[in-house]
Amino acid sequence: MFTCIAKRKASVMAQASHPSSRVVSVRMPGSIIERLDALAERTGRSRGLYIKMAVTAMLPELEREHWNQVAAKFEDDIIERKFYEIMQNSLRDIEDEHRDGETFL
């Protein structure tokens, strides 16, 4: 009996990947799983189908949001670098004027 269970477990673990997709494991709150299961039972479809549908529908929005955040950070970094550069040049000009004996306002 034990060897039969061990063999079955080993064969499940050694399963080849499906040619059209790969398996991803995700931890989810029990309440979400219960809702998925209820939906799957009512419609006769699988929990996996609804998870795929949700990810497929939401992924473009998540990618867009991430891109917007990356672009905004990039712009902020450019502005900060440019400000720093302007301030350094201004300070250098003031030091040069002071060294040359020029007066400034």
mmCIF file with all atom_site columns, C-alpha atoms in Angstrom:
data_model
loop_
_atom_site.group_PDB
_atom_site.id
_atom_site.type_symbol
_atom_site.label_atom_id
_atom_site.label_alt_id
_atom_site.label_comp_id
_atom_site.label_asym_id
_atom_site.label_entity_id
_atom_site.label_seq_id
_atom_site.pdbx_PDB_ins_code
_atom_site.Cartn_x
_atom_site.Cartn_y
_atom_site.Cartn_z
_atom_site.occupancy
_atom_site.B_iso_or_equiv
_atom_site.pdbx_formal_charge
_atom_site.auth_seq_id
_atom_site.auth_comp_id
_atom_site.auth_asym_id
_atom_site.auth_atom_id
_atom_site.pdbx_PDB_model_num
ATOM 1   C CA . MET A 1 1   ? 0.000   0.000  0.000   1.00 0.00 ? 1   MET A CA 1
ATOM 2   C CA . PHE A 1 2   ? 2.737   2.463  1.010   1.00 0.00 ? 2   PHE A CA 1
ATOM 3   C CA . THR A 1 3   ? 4.739   1.767  -2.147  1.00 0.00 ? 3   THR A CA 1
ATOM 4   C CA . CYS A 1 4   ? 1.655   2.350  -4.283  1.00 0.00 ? 4   CYS A CA 1
ATOM 5   C CA . ILE A 1 5   ? 1.064   5.764  -2.667  1.00 0.00 ? 5   ILE A CA 1
ATOM 6   C CA . ALA A 1 6   ? 4.774   6.646  -2.943  1.00 0.00 ? 6   ALA A CA 1
ATOM 7   C CA . LYS A 1 7   ? 4.811   5.664  -6.636  1.00 0.00 ? 7   LYS A CA 1
ATOM 8   C CA . ARG A 1 8   ? 1.669   7.697  -7.341  1.00 0.00 ? 8   ARG A CA 1
ATOM 9   C CA . LYS A 1 9   ? 3.145   10.718 -5.537  1.00 0.00 ? 9   LYS A CA 1
ATOM 10  C CA . ALA A 1 10  ? 6.418   10.368 -7.464  1.00 0.00 ? 10  ALA A CA 1
ATOM 11  C CA . SER A 1 11  ? 4.598   10.135 -10.789 1.00 0.00 ? 11  SER A CA 1
ATOM 12  C CA . VAL A 1 12  ? 2.567   13.278 -10.021 1.00 0.00 ? 12  VAL A CA 1
ATOM 13  C CA . MET A 1 13  ? 5.719   15.179 -9.070  1.00 0.00 ? 13  MET A CA 1
ATOM 14  C CA . ALA A 1 14  ? 7.520   14.011 -12.234 1.00 0.00 ? 14  ALA A CA 1
ATOM 15  C CA . GLN A 1 15  ? 4.708   15.032 -14.573 1.00 0.00 ? 15  GLN A CA 1
ATOM 16  C CA . ALA A 1 16  ? 5.851   16.638 -17.781 1.00 0.00 ? 16  ALA A CA 1
ATOM 17  C CA . SER A 1 17  ? 4.705   20.175 -18.437 1.00 0.00 ? 17  SER A CA 1
ATOM 18  C CA . HIS A 1 18  ? 1.662   20.685 -20.592 1.00 0.00 ? 18  HIS A CA 1
ATOM 19  C CA . PRO A 1 19  ? 2.646   21.758 -24.117 1.00 0.00 ? 19  PRO A CA 1
ATOM 20  C CA . SER A 1 20  ? 0.402   24.844 -24.040 1.00 0.00 ? 20  SER A CA 1
ATOM 21  C CA . SER A 1 21  ? 1.043   26.187 -20.537 1.00 0.00 ? 21  SER A CA 1
ATOM 22  C CA . ARG A 1 22  ? 3.028   25.994 -17.307 1.00 0.00 ? 22  ARG A CA 1
ATOM 23  C CA . VAL A 1 23  ? 1.925   25.664 -13.694 1.00 0.00 ? 23  VAL A CA 1
ATOM 24  C CA . VAL A 1 24  ? 2.195   28.570 -11.253 1.00 0.00 ? 24  VAL A CA 1
ATOM 25  C CA . SER A 1 25  ? 1.477   28.177 -7.557  1.00 0.00 ? 25  SER A CA 1
ATOM 26  C CA . VAL A 1 26  ? 0.028   31.138 -5.647  1.00 0.00 ? 26  VAL A CA 1
ATOM 27  C CA . ARG A 1 27  ? -1.080  31.534 -2.038  1.00 0.00 ? 27  ARG A CA 1
ATOM 28  C CA . MET A 1 28  ? -4.507  33.137 -1.741  1.00 0.00 ? 28  MET A CA 1
ATOM 29  C CA . PRO A 1 29  ? -6.794  34.018 1.149   1.00 0.00 ? 29  PRO A CA 1
ATOM 30  C CA . GLY A 1 30  ? -9.353  31.335 1.920   1.00 0.00 ? 30  GLY A CA 1
ATOM 31  C CA . SER A 1 31  ? -12.211 33.751 1.204   1.00 0.00 ? 31  SER A CA 1
ATOM 32  C CA . ILE A 1 32  ? -11.012 34.238 -2.388  1.00 0.00 ? 32  ILE A CA 1
ATOM 33  C CA . ILE A 1 33  ? -10.649 30.496 -2.920  1.00 0.00 ? 33  ILE A CA 1
ATOM 34  C CA . GLU A 1 34  ? -14.144 29.921 -1.545  1.00 0.00 ? 34  GLU A CA 1
ATOM 35  C CA . ARG A 1 35  ? -15.557 32.504 -3.950  1.00 0.00 ? 35  ARG A CA 1
ATOM 36  C CA . LEU A 1 36  ? -13.643 30.965 -6.862  1.00 0.00 ? 36  LEU A CA 1
ATOM 37  C CA . ASP A 1 37  ? -14.901 27.509 -5.938  1.00 0.00 ? 37  ASP A CA 1
ATOM 38  C CA . ALA A 1 38  ? -18.489 28.738 -5.646  1.00 0.00 ? 38  ALA A CA 1
ATOM 39  C CA . LEU A 1 39  ? -18.255 30.405 -9.056  1.00 0.00 ? 39  LEU A CA 1
ATOM 40  C CA . ALA A 1 40  ? -16.664 27.322 -10.594 1.00 0.00 ? 40  ALA A CA 1
ATOM 41  C CA . GLU A 1 41  ? -19.348 25.067 -9.134  1.00 0.00 ? 41  GLU A CA 1
ATOM 42  C CA . ARG A 1 42  ? -22.213 27.312 -10.312 1.00 0.00 ? 42  ARG A CA 1
ATOM 43  C CA . THR A 1 43  ? -20.853 27.539 -13.849 1.00 0.00 ? 43  THR A CA 1
ATOM 44  C CA . GLY A 1 44  ? -19.361 24.087 -14.243 1.00 0.00 ? 44  GLY A CA 1
ATOM 45  C CA . ARG A 1 45  ? -15.979 25.575 -15.073 1.00 0.00 ? 45  ARG A CA 1
ATOM 46  C CA . SER A 1 46  ? -12.664 25.210 -13.277 1.00 0.00 ? 46  SER A CA 1
ATOM 47  C CA . ARG A 1 47  ? -11.125 27.426 -10.642 1.00 0.00 ? 47  ARG A CA 1
ATOM 48  C CA . GLY A 1 48  ? -8.034  27.623 -12.874 1.00 0.00 ? 48  GLY A CA 1
ATOM 49  C CA . LEU A 1 49  ? -10.055 29.015 -15.774 1.00 0.00 ? 49  LEU A CA 1
ATOM 50  C CA . TYR A 1 50  ? -11.285 31.922 -13.654 1.00 0.00 ? 50  TYR A CA 1
ATOM 51  C CA . ILE A 1 51  ? -7.814  32.592 -12.270 1.00 0.00 ? 51  ILE A CA 1
ATOM 52  C CA . LYS A 1 52  ? -6.440  32.674 -15.839 1.00 0.00 ? 52  LYS A CA 1
ATOM 53  C CA . MET A 1 53  ? -9.248  34.994 -16.923 1.00 0.00 ? 53  MET A CA 1
ATOM 54  C CA . ALA A 1 54  ? -8.631  37.366 -13.998 1.00 0.00 ? 54  ALA A CA 1
ATOM 55  C CA . VAL A 1 55  ? -4.873  37.520 -14.545 1.00 0.00 ? 55  VAL A CA 1
ATOM 56  C CA . THR A 1 56  ? -5.268  37.928 -18.300 1.00 0.00 ? 56  THR A CA 1
ATOM 57  C CA . ALA A 1 57  ? -7.767  40.756 -17.816 1.00 0.00 ? 57  ALA A CA 1
ATOM 58  C CA . MET A 1 58  ? -5.749  42.575 -15.135 1.00 0.00 ? 58  MET A CA 1
ATOM 59  C CA . LEU A 1 59  ? -2.182  42.096 -16.385 1.00 0.00 ? 59  LEU A CA 1
ATOM 60  C CA . PRO A 1 60  ? -2.283  44.847 -19.057 1.00 0.00 ? 60  PRO A CA 1
ATOM 61  C CA . GLU A 1 61  ? -3.479  47.351 -16.439 1.00 0.00 ? 61  GLU A CA 1
ATOM 62  C CA . LEU A 1 62  ? -0.755  46.297 -13.995 1.00 0.00 ? 62  LEU A CA 1
ATOM 63  C CA . GLU A 1 63  ? 1.875   46.589 -16.741 1.00 0.00 ? 63  GLU A CA 1
ATOM 64  C CA . ARG A 1 64  ? 0.550   50.025 -17.743 1.00 0.00 ? 64  ARG A CA 1
ATOM 65  C CA . GLU A 1 65  ? 0.584   51.219 -14.113 1.00 0.00 ? 65  GLU A CA 1
ATOM 66  C CA . HIS A 1 66  ? 4.115   49.920 -13.613 1.00 0.00 ? 66  HIS A CA 1
ATOM 67  C CA . TRP A 1 67  ? 5.267   51.655 -16.801 1.00 0.00 ? 67  TRP A CA 1
ATOM 68  C CA . ASN A 1 68  ? 3.674   54.923 -15.638 1.00 0.00 ? 68  ASN A CA 1
ATOM 69  C CA . GLN A 1 69  ? 5.452   54.635 -12.283 1.00 0.00 ? 69  GLN A CA 1
ATOM 70  C CA . VAL A 1 70  ? 8.781   53.879 -13.960 1.00 0.00 ? 70  VAL A CA 1
ATOM 71  C CA . ALA A 1 71  ? 8.336   56.771 -16.395 1.00 0.00 ? 71  ALA A CA 1
ATOM 72  C CA . ALA A 1 72  ? 7.377   59.168 -13.588 1.00 0.00 ? 72  ALA A CA 1
ATOM 73  C CA . LYS A 1 73  ? 10.396  58.124 -11.510 1.00 0.00 ? 73  LYS A CA 1
ATOM 74  C CA . PHE A 1 74  ? 12.650  58.511 -14.554 1.00 0.00 ? 74  PHE A CA 1
ATOM 75  C CA . GLU A 1 75  ? 11.294  62.044 -15.141 1.00 0.00 ? 75  GLU A CA 1
ATOM 76  C CA . ASP A 1 76  ? 11.707  62.909 -11.444 1.00 0.00 ? 76  ASP A CA 1
ATOM 77  C CA . ASP A 1 77  ? 15.289  61.648 -11.530 1.00 0.00 ? 77  ASP A CA 1
ATOM 78  C CA . ILE A 1 78  ? 16.060  63.731 -14.624 1.00 0.00 ? 78  ILE A CA 1
ATOM 79  C CA . ILE A 1 79  ? 14.555  66.845 -13.040 1.00 0.00 ? 79  ILE A CA 1
ATOM 80  C CA . GLU A 1 80  ? 16.485  66.236 -9.826  1.00 0.00 ? 80  GLU A CA 1
ATOM 81  C CA . ARG A 1 81  ? 19.750  65.680 -11.694 1.00 0.00 ? 81  ARG A CA 1
ATOM 82  C CA . LYS A 1 82  ? 19.210  68.784 -13.833 1.00 0.00 ? 82  LYS A CA 1
ATOM 83  C CA . PHE A 1 83  ? 18.398  70.873 -10.734 1.00 0.00 ? 83  PHE A CA 1
ATOM 84  C CA . TYR A 1 84  ? 21.547  69.602 -9.016  1.00 0.00 ? 84  TYR A CA 1
ATOM 85  C CA . GLU A 1 85  ? 23.607  70.404 -12.119 1.00 0.00 ? 85  GLU A CA 1
ATOM 86  C CA . ILE A 1 86  ? 22.160  73.950 -12.351 1.00 0.00 ? 86  ILE A CA 1
ATOM 87  C CA . MET A 1 87  ? 22.797  74.546 -8.643  1.00 0.00 ? 87  MET A CA 1
ATOM 88  C CA . GLN A 1 88  ? 26.389  73.279 -8.907  1.00 0.00 ? 88  GLN A CA 1
ATOM 89  C CA . ASN A 1 89  ? 27.055  75.539 -11.907 1.00 0.00 ? 89  ASN A CA 1
ATOM 90  C CA . SER A 1 90  ? 25.499  78.520 -10.122 1.00 0.00 ? 90  SER A CA 1
ATOM 91  C CA . LEU A 1 91  ? 27.583  77.926 -7.013  1.00 0.00 ? 91  LEU A CA 1
ATOM 92  C CA . ARG A 1 92  ? 30.697  77.567 -9.153  1.00 0.00 ? 92  ARG A CA 1
ATOM 93  C CA . ASP A 1 93  ? 29.901  80.878 -10.918 1.00 0.00 ? 93  ASP A CA 1
ATOM 94  C CA . ILE A 1 94  ? 29.377  82.618 -7.567  1.00 0.00 ? 94  ILE A CA 1
ATOM 95  C CA . GLU A 1 95  ? 32.667  81.222 -6.243  1.00 0.00 ? 95  GLU A CA 1
ATOM 96  C CA . ASP A 1 96  ? 34.461  82.335 -9.424  1.00 0.00 ? 96  ASP A CA 1
ATOM 97  C CA . GLU A 1 97  ? 32.985  85.838 -9.139  1.00 0.00 ? 97  GLU A CA 1
ATOM 98  C CA . HIS A 1 98  ? 33.925  86.024 -5.486  1.00 0.00 ? 98  HIS A CA 1
ATOM 99  C CA . ARG A 1 99  ? 37.471  84.844 -6.225  1.00 0.00 ? 99  ARG A CA 1
ATOM 100 C CA . ASP A 1 100 ? 37.809  87.421 -9.058  1.00 0.00 ? 100 ASP A CA 1
ATOM 101 C CA . GLY A 1 101 ? 36.705  90.175 -6.676  1.00 0.00 ? 101 GLY A CA 1
ATOM 102 C CA . GLU A 1 102 ? 33.460  90.879 -8.493  1.00 0.00 ? 102 GLU A CA 1
ATOM 103 C CA . THR A 1 103 ? 30.469  91.867 -6.444  1.00 0.00 ? 103 THR A CA 1
ATOM 104 C CA . PHE A 1 104 ? 27.143  90.219 -6.776  1.00 0.00 ? 104 PHE A CA 1
ATOM 105 C CA . LEU A 1 105 ? 23.669  91.102 -5.595  1.00 0.00 ? 105 LEU A CA 1
#
